[in-house]
Amino acid sequence: MTPVVGRKATGLVAATFTPLTPEGEINLSEIRPYIDYLLEQQGVKSIFVNGTTGEGMSLTVEERKLLAEEWCHKGKNKLEQVIVHVGCMSLKDSQELARHAAEIGADGIAVISPSFFKPATADALRMFLQEVAAAAPAVPFYYYHIPAVTGVNLRSRDVLEGIEKQIPSFQGLKFSGSDLMDFGQCVSYSPSHWSLLYGIDEQLLGGLAMGANGAVGSTYNYLGSSVNRLMSAFHKGDLPNARTLQFQVQDILCYAIKMGFDLAVNKQLMSEVSGLALGPPRLPLLPCPQPKAHSIAQRLQQILGEQ
Ligand SMILES: CC(=O)N[C@@H]([C@@H](O)[C@H](O)[C@H](O)CO)[C@@H](O)CC(=O)C(=O)O
């Protein structure tokens, strides 16, 4: 089978939050202004939807389809890439979402490992990924590694072994892990058309040094402009400046962690910084008290103002 070679994803990719109404229903009307905010205020041109930040696993298949469709339609001719996360606990649900992503013209699909019944080996995980990818064979495919959330600690490098033979549409890896040796081994194994996207925002510089082509993360929703400068400084070889900008991200997150940082806080923080009405998270996540997010947003402005 001829390999599918998609456009290589590079630069910053915002892992989007899912806008909900105060009543907890998906709020599609907020998606157009959200895209405009990312482009105009943060200089972020690509998005990753229905992932961890988007509470994809807490949404129904139908809701995920509606959201993916809205992000793709409203992002058309504006965004560079819309990558849709289609991973589910059920292979059948993942295949349904993969087929749907193909129909709506997604630029890529990504799949996380199932985490209730976990794959016992890298081979088992690759077989799962292969079955999902086969449902949308013309759509560039990414494996999404996030061991702290899934509890699946298989080395990504083992998952990538021979993967293009099984998945001709394989396009890259979204690596949200802290094991830079495993990430480095993935980079050194990768053909040049793959895209290796790093996913721990507070240590992006380490990922870039190891060879990441870009980054996917939640904080690029509201720190994109600053992290774009970090990436440019790195690519120009200006490490002191890149480090200063990375330390700012770390200072913001350290403050947020002290205040009790989780996805609910992160989502409310994005609402505070952007002015978008993203609504509450979905249970079992509990809404973040507004003053907490407000305090983090103030610290963020202060730290960014200090540059
Ligand atoms: C566990 C987690 O949510 N990780 C985030 C990071 O962007 C994370 O929020 C950030 O590094 C702050 O810790 C991303 O890797 C997740 C992500 O890209 C996604 O939403 O799919």
mmCIF file with all atom_site columns, N, CA, C and O and ligand atoms in Angstrom, residues 13-17 48-56 85 112 144-146 148-149 174-177 198-203 215-222 249 253 257 261-263 266, ligand 1:
data_model
loop_
_atom_site.group_PDB
_atom_site.id
_atom_site.type_symbol
_atom_site.label_atom_id
_atom_site.label_alt_id
_atom_site.label_comp_id
_atom_site.label_asym_id
_atom_site.label_entity_id
_atom_site.label_seq_id
_atom_site.pdbx_PDB_ins_code
_atom_site.Cartn_x
_atom_site.Cartn_y
_atom_site.Cartn_z
_atom_site.occupancy
_atom_site.B_iso_or_equiv
_atom_site.pdbx_formal_charge
_atom_site.auth_seq_id
_atom_site.auth_comp_id
_atom_site.auth_asym_id
_atom_site.auth_atom_id
_atom_site.pdbx_PDB_model_num
ATOM   1   N N   . VAL A 1 13  ? 0.858   23.707 18.610 1.00 0.00 ? 13  VAL A N   1
ATOM   2   C CA  . VAL A 1 13  ? -0.490  23.175 18.403 1.00 0.00 ? 13  VAL A CA  1
ATOM   3   C C   . VAL A 1 13  ? -1.213  23.319 19.741 1.00 0.00 ? 13  VAL A C   1
ATOM   4   O O   . VAL A 1 13  ? -0.765  22.765 20.750 1.00 0.00 ? 13  VAL A O   1
ATOM   5   N N   . ALA A 1 14  ? -2.312  24.077 19.758 1.00 0.00 ? 14  ALA A N   1
ATOM   6   C CA  . ALA A 1 14  ? -3.059  24.228 21.020 1.00 0.00 ? 14  ALA A CA  1
ATOM   7   C C   . ALA A 1 14  ? -3.969  23.019 21.212 1.00 0.00 ? 14  ALA A C   1
ATOM   8   O O   . ALA A 1 14  ? -4.741  22.667 20.322 1.00 0.00 ? 14  ALA A O   1
ATOM   9   N N   . ALA A 1 15  ? -3.844  22.388 22.381 1.00 0.00 ? 15  ALA A N   1
ATOM   10  C CA  . ALA A 1 15  ? -4.785  21.329 22.764 1.00 0.00 ? 15  ALA A CA  1
ATOM   11  C C   . ALA A 1 15  ? -5.997  22.062 23.323 1.00 0.00 ? 15  ALA A C   1
ATOM   12  O O   . ALA A 1 15  ? -5.938  22.632 24.417 1.00 0.00 ? 15  ALA A O   1
ATOM   13  N N   . THR A 1 16  ? -7.075  22.093 22.551 1.00 0.00 ? 16  THR A N   1
ATOM   14  C CA  . THR A 1 16  ? -8.190  22.985 22.909 1.00 0.00 ? 16  THR A CA  1
ATOM   15  C C   . THR A 1 16  ? -9.042  22.456 24.068 1.00 0.00 ? 16  THR A C   1
ATOM   16  O O   . THR A 1 16  ? -9.209  21.252 24.239 1.00 0.00 ? 16  THR A O   1
ATOM   17  N N   . PHE A 1 17  ? -9.570  23.415 24.829 1.00 0.00 ? 17  PHE A N   1
ATOM   18  C CA  . PHE A 1 17  ? -10.579 23.111 25.845 1.00 0.00 ? 17  PHE A CA  1
ATOM   19  C C   . PHE A 1 17  ? -11.916 22.960 25.118 1.00 0.00 ? 17  PHE A C   1
ATOM   20  O O   . PHE A 1 17  ? -12.117 23.560 24.054 1.00 0.00 ? 17  PHE A O   1
ATOM   21  N N   . PHE A 1 48  ? -5.404  20.733 18.388 1.00 0.00 ? 48  PHE A N   1
ATOM   22  C CA  . PHE A 1 48  ? -5.583  19.312 18.678 1.00 0.00 ? 48  PHE A CA  1
ATOM   23  C C   . PHE A 1 48  ? -6.869  19.225 19.489 1.00 0.00 ? 48  PHE A C   1
ATOM   24  O O   . PHE A 1 48  ? -6.914  19.729 20.617 1.00 0.00 ? 48  PHE A O   1
ATOM   25  N N   . VAL A 1 49  ? -7.909  18.626 18.927 1.00 0.00 ? 49  VAL A N   1
ATOM   26  C CA  . VAL A 1 49  ? -9.224  18.706 19.590 1.00 0.00 ? 49  VAL A CA  1
ATOM   27  C C   . VAL A 1 49  ? -9.668  17.369 20.169 1.00 0.00 ? 49  VAL A C   1
ATOM   28  O O   . VAL A 1 49  ? -9.255  16.304 19.710 1.00 0.00 ? 49  VAL A O   1
ATOM   29  N N   . ASN A 1 50  ? -10.510 17.473 21.204 1.00 0.00 ? 50  ASN A N   1
ATOM   30  C CA  . ASN A 1 50  ? -11.090 16.301 21.879 1.00 0.00 ? 50  ASN A CA  1
ATOM   31  C C   . ASN A 1 50  ? -10.035 15.418 22.545 1.00 0.00 ? 50  ASN A C   1
ATOM   32  O O   . ASN A 1 50  ? -10.217 14.207 22.679 1.00 0.00 ? 50  ASN A O   1
ATOM   33  N N   . GLY A 1 51  ? -8.909  16.044 22.924 1.00 0.00 ? 51  GLY A N   1
ATOM   34  C CA  . GLY A 1 51  ? -7.855  15.280 23.626 1.00 0.00 ? 51  GLY A CA  1
ATOM   35  C C   . GLY A 1 51  ? -8.064  15.338 25.127 1.00 0.00 ? 51  GLY A C   1
ATOM   36  O O   . GLY A 1 51  ? -9.208  15.428 25.609 1.00 0.00 ? 51  GLY A O   1
ATOM   37  N N   . THR A 1 52  ? -6.953  15.314 25.851 1.00 0.00 ? 52  THR A N   1
ATOM   38  C CA  . THR A 1 52  ? -7.024  15.356 27.316 1.00 0.00 ? 52  THR A CA  1
ATOM   39  C C   . THR A 1 52  ? -7.605  16.696 27.761 1.00 0.00 ? 52  THR A C   1
ATOM   40  O O   . THR A 1 52  ? -8.562  16.750 28.539 1.00 0.00 ? 52  THR A O   1
ATOM   41  N N   . THR A 1 53  ? -7.023  17.777 27.260 1.00 0.00 ? 53  THR A N   1
ATOM   42  C CA  . THR A 1 53  ? -7.470  19.121 27.617 1.00 0.00 ? 53  THR A CA  1
ATOM   43  C C   . THR A 1 53  ? -8.934  19.329 27.224 1.00 0.00 ? 53  THR A C   1
ATOM   44  O O   . THR A 1 53  ? -9.683  20.004 27.921 1.00 0.00 ? 53  THR A O   1
ATOM   45  N N   . GLY A 1 54  ? -9.336  18.733 26.120 1.00 0.00 ? 54  GLY A N   1
ATOM   46  C CA  . GLY A 1 54  ? -10.712 18.853 25.636 1.00 0.00 ? 54  GLY A CA  1
ATOM   47  C C   . GLY A 1 54  ? -11.674 17.899 26.306 1.00 0.00 ? 54  GLY A C   1
ATOM   48  O O   . GLY A 1 54  ? -12.834 17.800 25.889 1.00 0.00 ? 54  GLY A O   1
ATOM   49  N N   . GLU A 1 55  ? -11.201 17.186 27.334 1.00 0.00 ? 55  GLU A N   1
ATOM   50  C CA  . GLU A 1 55  ? -12.051 16.233 28.073 1.00 0.00 ? 55  GLU A CA  1
ATOM   51  C C   . GLU A 1 55  ? -12.712 15.215 27.132 1.00 0.00 ? 55  GLU A C   1
ATOM   52  O O   . GLU A 1 55  ? -13.848 14.778 27.361 1.00 0.00 ? 55  GLU A O   1
ATOM   53  N N   . GLY A 1 56  ? -11.949 14.817 26.097 1.00 0.00 ? 56  GLY A N   1
ATOM   54  C CA  . GLY A 1 56  ? -12.511 13.913 25.087 1.00 0.00 ? 56  GLY A CA  1
ATOM   55  C C   . GLY A 1 56  ? -13.110 12.644 25.678 1.00 0.00 ? 56  GLY A C   1
ATOM   56  O O   . GLY A 1 56  ? -14.166 12.168 25.220 1.00 0.00 ? 56  GLY A O   1
ATOM   57  N N   . HIS A 1 85  ? -8.467  14.031 18.024 1.00 0.00 ? 85  HIS A N   1
ATOM   58  C CA  . HIS A 1 85  ? -8.196  12.825 18.817 1.00 0.00 ? 85  HIS A CA  1
ATOM   59  C C   . HIS A 1 85  ? -9.423  11.926 18.753 1.00 0.00 ? 85  HIS A C   1
ATOM   60  O O   . HIS A 1 85  ? -10.540 12.354 19.068 1.00 0.00 ? 85  HIS A O   1
ATOM   61  N N   . ILE A 1 112 ? -4.948  7.638  21.555 1.00 0.00 ? 112 ILE A N   1
ATOM   62  C CA  . ILE A 1 112 ? -4.359  7.368  22.866 1.00 0.00 ? 112 ILE A CA  1
ATOM   63  C C   . ILE A 1 112 ? -4.545  5.875  23.144 1.00 0.00 ? 112 ILE A C   1
ATOM   64  O O   . ILE A 1 112 ? -5.463  5.259  22.602 1.00 0.00 ? 112 ILE A O   1
ATOM   65  N N   . TYR A 1 144 ? -0.607  8.828  20.306 1.00 0.00 ? 144 TYR A N   1
ATOM   66  C CA  . TYR A 1 144 ? -0.622  9.800  21.407 1.00 0.00 ? 144 TYR A CA  1
ATOM   67  C C   . TYR A 1 144 ? -0.209  9.088  22.697 1.00 0.00 ? 144 TYR A C   1
ATOM   68  O O   . TYR A 1 144 ? -0.973  8.290  23.237 1.00 0.00 ? 144 TYR A O   1
ATOM   69  N N   . HIS A 1 145 ? 0.997   9.422  23.162 1.00 0.00 ? 145 HIS A N   1
ATOM   70  C CA  . HIS A 1 145 ? 1.575   8.792  24.362 1.00 0.00 ? 145 HIS A CA  1
ATOM   71  C C   . HIS A 1 145 ? 1.424   9.744  25.549 1.00 0.00 ? 145 HIS A C   1
ATOM   72  O O   . HIS A 1 145 ? 1.975   10.846 25.535 1.00 0.00 ? 145 HIS A O   1
ATOM   73  N N   . ILE A 1 146 ? 0.675   9.337  26.578 1.00 0.00 ? 146 ILE A N   1
ATOM   74  C CA  . ILE A 1 146 ? 0.496   10.188 27.760 1.00 0.00 ? 146 ILE A CA  1
ATOM   75  C C   . ILE A 1 146 ? 0.394   9.274  28.989 1.00 0.00 ? 146 ILE A C   1
ATOM   76  O O   . ILE A 1 146 ? -0.685  9.078  29.572 1.00 0.00 ? 146 ILE A O   1
ATOM   77  N N   . ALA A 1 148 ? 1.196   9.366  32.135 1.00 0.00 ? 148 ALA A N   1
ATOM   78  C CA  . ALA A 1 148 ? 0.743   9.786  33.465 1.00 0.00 ? 148 ALA A CA  1
ATOM   79  C C   . ALA A 1 148 ? -0.781  9.728  33.561 1.00 0.00 ? 148 ALA A C   1
ATOM   80  O O   . ALA A 1 148 ? -1.332  9.572  34.651 1.00 0.00 ? 148 ALA A O   1
ATOM   81  N N   . VAL A 1 149 ? -1.449  9.850  32.427 1.00 0.00 ? 149 VAL A N   1
ATOM   82  C CA  . VAL A 1 149 ? -2.914  9.827  32.430 1.00 0.00 ? 149 VAL A CA  1
ATOM   83  C C   . VAL A 1 149 ? -3.442  8.409  32.169 1.00 0.00 ? 149 VAL A C   1
ATOM   84  O O   . VAL A 1 149 ? -4.358  7.935  32.832 1.00 0.00 ? 149 VAL A O   1
ATOM   85  N N   . LYS A 1 174 ? 2.645   12.131 19.267 1.00 0.00 ? 174 LYS A N   1
ATOM   86  C CA  . LYS A 1 174 ? 2.412   13.214 20.237 1.00 0.00 ? 174 LYS A CA  1
ATOM   87  C C   . LYS A 1 174 ? 2.878   12.642 21.553 1.00 0.00 ? 174 LYS A C   1
ATOM   88  O O   . LYS A 1 174 ? 2.240   11.731 22.104 1.00 0.00 ? 174 LYS A O   1
ATOM   89  N N   . PHE A 1 175 ? 3.991   13.142 22.041 1.00 0.00 ? 175 PHE A N   1
ATOM   90  C CA  . PHE A 1 175 ? 4.680   12.529 23.188 1.00 0.00 ? 175 PHE A CA  1
ATOM   91  C C   . PHE A 1 175 ? 4.489   13.411 24.418 1.00 0.00 ? 175 PHE A C   1
ATOM   92  O O   . PHE A 1 175 ? 5.218   14.374 24.627 1.00 0.00 ? 175 PHE A O   1
ATOM   93  N N   . SER A 1 176 ? 3.519   13.045 25.265 1.00 0.00 ? 176 SER A N   1
ATOM   94  C CA  . SER A 1 176 ? 3.277   13.795 26.501 1.00 0.00 ? 176 SER A CA  1
ATOM   95  C C   . SER A 1 176 ? 3.851   13.009 27.674 1.00 0.00 ? 176 SER A C   1
ATOM   96  O O   . SER A 1 176 ? 3.132   12.660 28.613 1.00 0.00 ? 176 SER A O   1
ATOM   97  N N   . GLY A 1 177 ? 5.137   12.724 27.588 1.00 0.00 ? 177 GLY A N   1
ATOM   98  C CA  . GLY A 1 177 ? 5.803   11.993 28.663 1.00 0.00 ? 177 GLY A CA  1
ATOM   99  C C   . GLY A 1 177 ? 7.073   12.724 29.039 1.00 0.00 ? 177 GLY A C   1
ATOM   100 O O   . GLY A 1 177 ? 7.565   13.574 28.286 1.00 0.00 ? 177 GLY A O   1
ATOM   101 N N   . TYR A 1 198 ? 6.095   17.426 21.005 1.00 0.00 ? 198 TYR A N   1
ATOM   102 C CA  . TYR A 1 198 ? 6.321   17.247 22.440 1.00 0.00 ? 198 TYR A CA  1
ATOM   103 C C   . TYR A 1 198 ? 5.154   17.826 23.236 1.00 0.00 ? 198 TYR A C   1
ATOM   104 O O   . TYR A 1 198 ? 4.573   18.843 22.844 1.00 0.00 ? 198 TYR A O   1
ATOM   105 N N   . GLY A 1 199 ? 4.821   17.193 24.373 1.00 0.00 ? 199 GLY A N   1
ATOM   106 C CA  . GLY A 1 199 ? 3.569   17.548 25.054 1.00 0.00 ? 199 GLY A CA  1
ATOM   107 C C   . GLY A 1 199 ? 3.648   17.906 26.525 1.00 0.00 ? 199 GLY A C   1
ATOM   108 O O   . GLY A 1 199 ? 2.620   17.940 27.190 1.00 0.00 ? 199 GLY A O   1
ATOM   109 N N   . ILE A 1 200 ? 4.864   18.183 27.024 1.00 0.00 ? 200 ILE A N   1
ATOM   110 C CA  . ILE A 1 200 ? 4.921   18.701 28.406 1.00 0.00 ? 200 ILE A CA  1
ATOM   111 C C   . ILE A 1 200 ? 5.435   20.127 28.325 1.00 0.00 ? 200 ILE A C   1
ATOM   112 O O   . ILE A 1 200 ? 6.629   20.373 28.122 1.00 0.00 ? 200 ILE A O   1
ATOM   113 N N   . ASP A 1 201 ? 4.526   21.062 28.449 1.00 0.00 ? 201 ASP A N   1
ATOM   114 C CA  . ASP A 1 201 ? 4.800   22.463 28.109 1.00 0.00 ? 201 ASP A CA  1
ATOM   115 C C   . ASP A 1 201 ? 5.926   23.052 28.962 1.00 0.00 ? 201 ASP A C   1
ATOM   116 O O   . ASP A 1 201 ? 6.718   23.858 28.477 1.00 0.00 ? 201 ASP A O   1
ATOM   117 N N   . GLU A 1 202 ? 5.972   22.641 30.246 1.00 0.00 ? 202 GLU A N   1
ATOM   118 C CA  . GLU A 1 202 ? 6.956   23.215 31.168 1.00 0.00 ? 202 GLU A CA  1
ATOM   119 C C   . GLU A 1 202 ? 8.382   22.756 30.885 1.00 0.00 ? 202 GLU A C   1
ATOM   120 O O   . GLU A 1 202 ? 9.334   23.291 31.429 1.00 0.00 ? 202 GLU A O   1
ATOM   121 N N   . GLN A 1 203 ? 8.546   21.756 30.032 1.00 0.00 ? 203 GLN A N   1
ATOM   122 C CA  . GLN A 1 203 ? 9.906   21.343 29.667 1.00 0.00 ? 203 GLN A CA  1
ATOM   123 C C   . GLN A 1 203 ? 10.056  21.187 28.153 1.00 0.00 ? 203 GLN A C   1
ATOM   124 O O   . GLN A 1 203 ? 10.801  20.329 27.669 1.00 0.00 ? 203 GLN A O   1
ATOM   125 N N   . ALA A 1 215 ? 5.086   21.246 19.164 1.00 0.00 ? 215 ALA A N   1
ATOM   126 C CA  . ALA A 1 215 ? 4.595   20.957 20.505 1.00 0.00 ? 215 ALA A CA  1
ATOM   127 C C   . ALA A 1 215 ? 3.084   21.048 20.544 1.00 0.00 ? 215 ALA A C   1
ATOM   128 O O   . ALA A 1 215 ? 2.498   21.935 19.918 1.00 0.00 ? 215 ALA A O   1
ATOM   129 N N   . VAL A 1 216 ? 2.475   20.131 21.283 1.00 0.00 ? 216 VAL A N   1
ATOM   130 C CA  . VAL A 1 216 ? 1.027   20.179 21.524 1.00 0.00 ? 216 VAL A CA  1
ATOM   131 C C   . VAL A 1 216 ? 0.834   20.390 23.009 1.00 0.00 ? 216 VAL A C   1
ATOM   132 O O   . VAL A 1 216 ? 1.425   19.660 23.812 1.00 0.00 ? 216 VAL A O   1
ATOM   133 N N   . GLY A 1 217 ? 0.017   21.354 23.402 1.00 0.00 ? 217 GLY A N   1
ATOM   134 C CA  . GLY A 1 217 ? -0.180  21.518 24.834 1.00 0.00 ? 217 GLY A CA  1
ATOM   135 C C   . GLY A 1 217 ? -1.329  22.434 25.173 1.00 0.00 ? 217 GLY A C   1
ATOM   136 O O   . GLY A 1 217 ? -1.816  23.199 24.329 1.00 0.00 ? 217 GLY A O   1
ATOM   137 N N   . SER A 1 218 ? -1.731  22.357 26.425 1.00 0.00 ? 218 SER A N   1
ATOM   138 C CA  . SER A 1 218 ? -2.870  23.146 26.900 1.00 0.00 ? 218 SER A CA  1
ATOM   139 C C   . SER A 1 218 ? -2.498  24.617 27.081 1.00 0.00 ? 218 SER A C   1
ATOM   140 O O   . SER A 1 218 ? -3.303  25.505 26.821 1.00 0.00 ? 218 SER A O   1
ATOM   141 N N   . THR A 1 219 ? -1.261  24.869 27.530 1.00 0.00 ? 219 THR A N   1
ATOM   142 C CA  . THR A 1 219 ? -0.932  26.259 27.884 1.00 0.00 ? 219 THR A CA  1
ATOM   143 C C   . THR A 1 219 ? -0.723  27.140 26.648 1.00 0.00 ? 219 THR A C   1
ATOM   144 O O   . THR A 1 219 ? -0.716  28.362 26.760 1.00 0.00 ? 219 THR A O   1
ATOM   145 N N   . TYR A 1 220 ? -0.585  26.511 25.471 1.00 0.00 ? 220 TYR A N   1
ATOM   146 C CA  . TYR A 1 220 ? -0.402  27.312 24.257 1.00 0.00 ? 220 TYR A CA  1
ATOM   147 C C   . TYR A 1 220 ? -1.695  28.054 23.896 1.00 0.00 ? 220 TYR A C   1
ATOM   148 O O   . TYR A 1 220 ? -1.702  28.941 23.056 1.00 0.00 ? 220 TYR A O   1
ATOM   149 N N   . ASN A 1 221 ? -2.802  27.661 24.561 1.00 0.00 ? 221 ASN A N   1
ATOM   150 C CA  . ASN A 1 221 ? -4.049  28.412 24.397 1.00 0.00 ? 221 ASN A CA  1
ATOM   151 C C   . ASN A 1 221 ? -3.894  29.847 24.882 1.00 0.00 ? 221 ASN A C   1
ATOM   152 O O   . ASN A 1 221 ? -4.503  30.757 24.344 1.00 0.00 ? 221 ASN A O   1
ATOM   153 N N   . TYR A 1 222 ? -3.108  30.020 25.963 1.00 0.00 ? 222 TYR A N   1
ATOM   154 C CA  . TYR A 1 222 ? -3.002  31.379 26.525 1.00 0.00 ? 222 TYR A CA  1
ATOM   155 C C   . TYR A 1 222 ? -1.556  31.858 26.653 1.00 0.00 ? 222 TYR A C   1
ATOM   156 O O   . TYR A 1 222 ? -1.320  33.015 26.974 1.00 0.00 ? 222 TYR A O   1
ATOM   157 N N   . VAL A 1 249 ? 7.356   30.237 31.778 1.00 0.00 ? 249 VAL A N   1
ATOM   158 C CA  . VAL A 1 249 ? 6.257   29.248 31.743 1.00 0.00 ? 249 VAL A CA  1
ATOM   159 C C   . VAL A 1 249 ? 6.286   28.429 33.034 1.00 0.00 ? 249 VAL A C   1
ATOM   160 O O   . VAL A 1 249 ? 5.251   28.168 33.665 1.00 0.00 ? 249 VAL A O   1
ATOM   161 N N   . LEU A 1 253 ? 3.429   28.087 35.962 1.00 0.00 ? 253 LEU A N   1
ATOM   162 C CA  . LEU A 1 253 ? 2.858   26.785 36.341 1.00 0.00 ? 253 LEU A CA  1
ATOM   163 C C   . LEU A 1 253 ? 3.159   26.435 37.794 1.00 0.00 ? 253 LEU A C   1
ATOM   164 O O   . LEU A 1 253 ? 2.323   25.845 38.482 1.00 0.00 ? 253 LEU A O   1
ATOM   165 N N   . ILE A 1 257 ? 0.393   25.475 40.332 1.00 0.00 ? 257 ILE A N   1
ATOM   166 C CA  . ILE A 1 257 ? 0.430   24.170 41.040 1.00 0.00 ? 257 ILE A CA  1
ATOM   167 C C   . ILE A 1 257 ? 0.264   24.399 42.542 1.00 0.00 ? 257 ILE A C   1
ATOM   168 O O   . ILE A 1 257 ? -0.464  23.670 43.213 1.00 0.00 ? 257 ILE A O   1
ATOM   169 N N   . PHE A 1 261 ? -3.424  23.146 40.739 1.00 0.00 ? 261 PHE A N   1
ATOM   170 C CA  . PHE A 1 261 ? -3.653  23.203 39.287 1.00 0.00 ? 261 PHE A CA  1
ATOM   171 C C   . PHE A 1 261 ? -4.199  21.871 38.781 1.00 0.00 ? 261 PHE A C   1
ATOM   172 O O   . PHE A 1 261 ? -3.622  20.823 39.047 1.00 0.00 ? 261 PHE A O   1
ATOM   173 N N   . ASP A 1 262 ? -5.313  21.920 38.112 1.00 0.00 ? 262 ASP A N   1
ATOM   174 C CA  . ASP A 1 262 ? -5.813  20.732 37.402 1.00 0.00 ? 262 ASP A CA  1
ATOM   175 C C   . ASP A 1 262 ? -6.522  21.213 36.136 1.00 0.00 ? 262 ASP A C   1
ATOM   176 O O   . ASP A 1 262 ? -6.481  22.415 35.832 1.00 0.00 ? 262 ASP A O   1
ATOM   177 N N   . LEU A 1 263 ? -7.150  20.306 35.434 1.00 0.00 ? 263 LEU A N   1
ATOM   178 C CA  . LEU A 1 263 ? -7.759  20.692 34.156 1.00 0.00 ? 263 LEU A CA  1
ATOM   179 C C   . LEU A 1 263 ? -8.865  21.737 34.336 1.00 0.00 ? 263 LEU A C   1
ATOM   180 O O   . LEU A 1 263 ? -9.030  22.642 33.515 1.00 0.00 ? 263 LEU A O   1
ATOM   181 N N   . ASN A 1 266 ? -7.194  24.990 34.816 1.00 0.00 ? 266 ASN A N   1
ATOM   182 C CA  . ASN A 1 266 ? -6.605  25.365 33.536 1.00 0.00 ? 266 ASN A CA  1
ATOM   183 C C   . ASN A 1 266 ? -7.679  25.953 32.597 1.00 0.00 ? 266 ASN A C   1
ATOM   184 O O   . ASN A 1 266 ? -7.473  26.983 31.945 1.00 0.00 ? 266 ASN A O   1
HETATM 185 C C1  . LIG B 2 .   ? -1.588  15.888 31.328 1.00 0.00 ? 1   LIG B C1  1
HETATM 186 C C2  . LIG B 2 .   ? -1.884  17.023 30.406 1.00 0.00 ? 1   LIG B C2  1
HETATM 187 O O1  . LIG B 2 .   ? -2.968  17.542 30.425 1.00 0.00 ? 1   LIG B O1  1
HETATM 188 N N1  . LIG B 2 .   ? -0.920  17.399 29.577 1.00 0.00 ? 1   LIG B N1  1
HETATM 189 C C3  . LIG B 2 .   ? -1.070  18.494 28.644 1.00 0.00 ? 1   LIG B C3  1
HETATM 190 C C4  . LIG B 2 .   ? 0.000   19.529 28.869 1.00 0.00 ? 1   LIG B C4  1
HETATM 191 O O2  . LIG B 2 .   ? -0.182  20.563 27.961 1.00 0.00 ? 1   LIG B O2  1
HETATM 192 C C5  . LIG B 2 .   ? -0.110  20.075 30.289 1.00 0.00 ? 1   LIG B C5  1
HETATM 193 O O3  . LIG B 2 .   ? -1.397  20.608 30.502 1.00 0.00 ? 1   LIG B O3  1
HETATM 194 C C6  . LIG B 2 .   ? 0.928   21.148 30.530 1.00 0.00 ? 1   LIG B C6  1
HETATM 195 O O4  . LIG B 2 .   ? 2.198   20.640 30.271 1.00 0.00 ? 1   LIG B O4  1
HETATM 196 C C7  . LIG B 2 .   ? 0.838   21.687 31.960 1.00 0.00 ? 1   LIG B C7  1
HETATM 197 O O5  . LIG B 2 .   ? 1.262   20.723 32.873 1.00 0.00 ? 1   LIG B O5  1
HETATM 198 C C8  . LIG B 2 .   ? -0.994  17.969 27.211 1.00 0.00 ? 1   LIG B C8  1
HETATM 199 O O6  . LIG B 2 .   ? 0.081   17.102 27.053 1.00 0.00 ? 1   LIG B O6  1
HETATM 200 C C9  . LIG B 2 .   ? -2.296  17.269 26.911 1.00 0.00 ? 1   LIG B C9  1
HETATM 201 C C10 . LIG B 2 .   ? -2.695  17.406 25.534 1.00 0.00 ? 1   LIG B C10 1
HETATM 202 O O7  . LIG B 2 .   ? -1.949  17.759 24.682 1.00 0.00 ? 1   LIG B O7  1
HETATM 203 C C11 . LIG B 2 .   ? -4.097  17.100 25.201 1.00 0.00 ? 1   LIG B C11 1
HETATM 204 O O8  . LIG B 2 .   ? -4.953  17.844 25.602 1.00 0.00 ? 1   LIG B O8  1
HETATM 205 O O9  . LIG B 2 .   ? -4.355  16.093 24.571 1.00 0.00 ? 1   LIG B O9  1
#
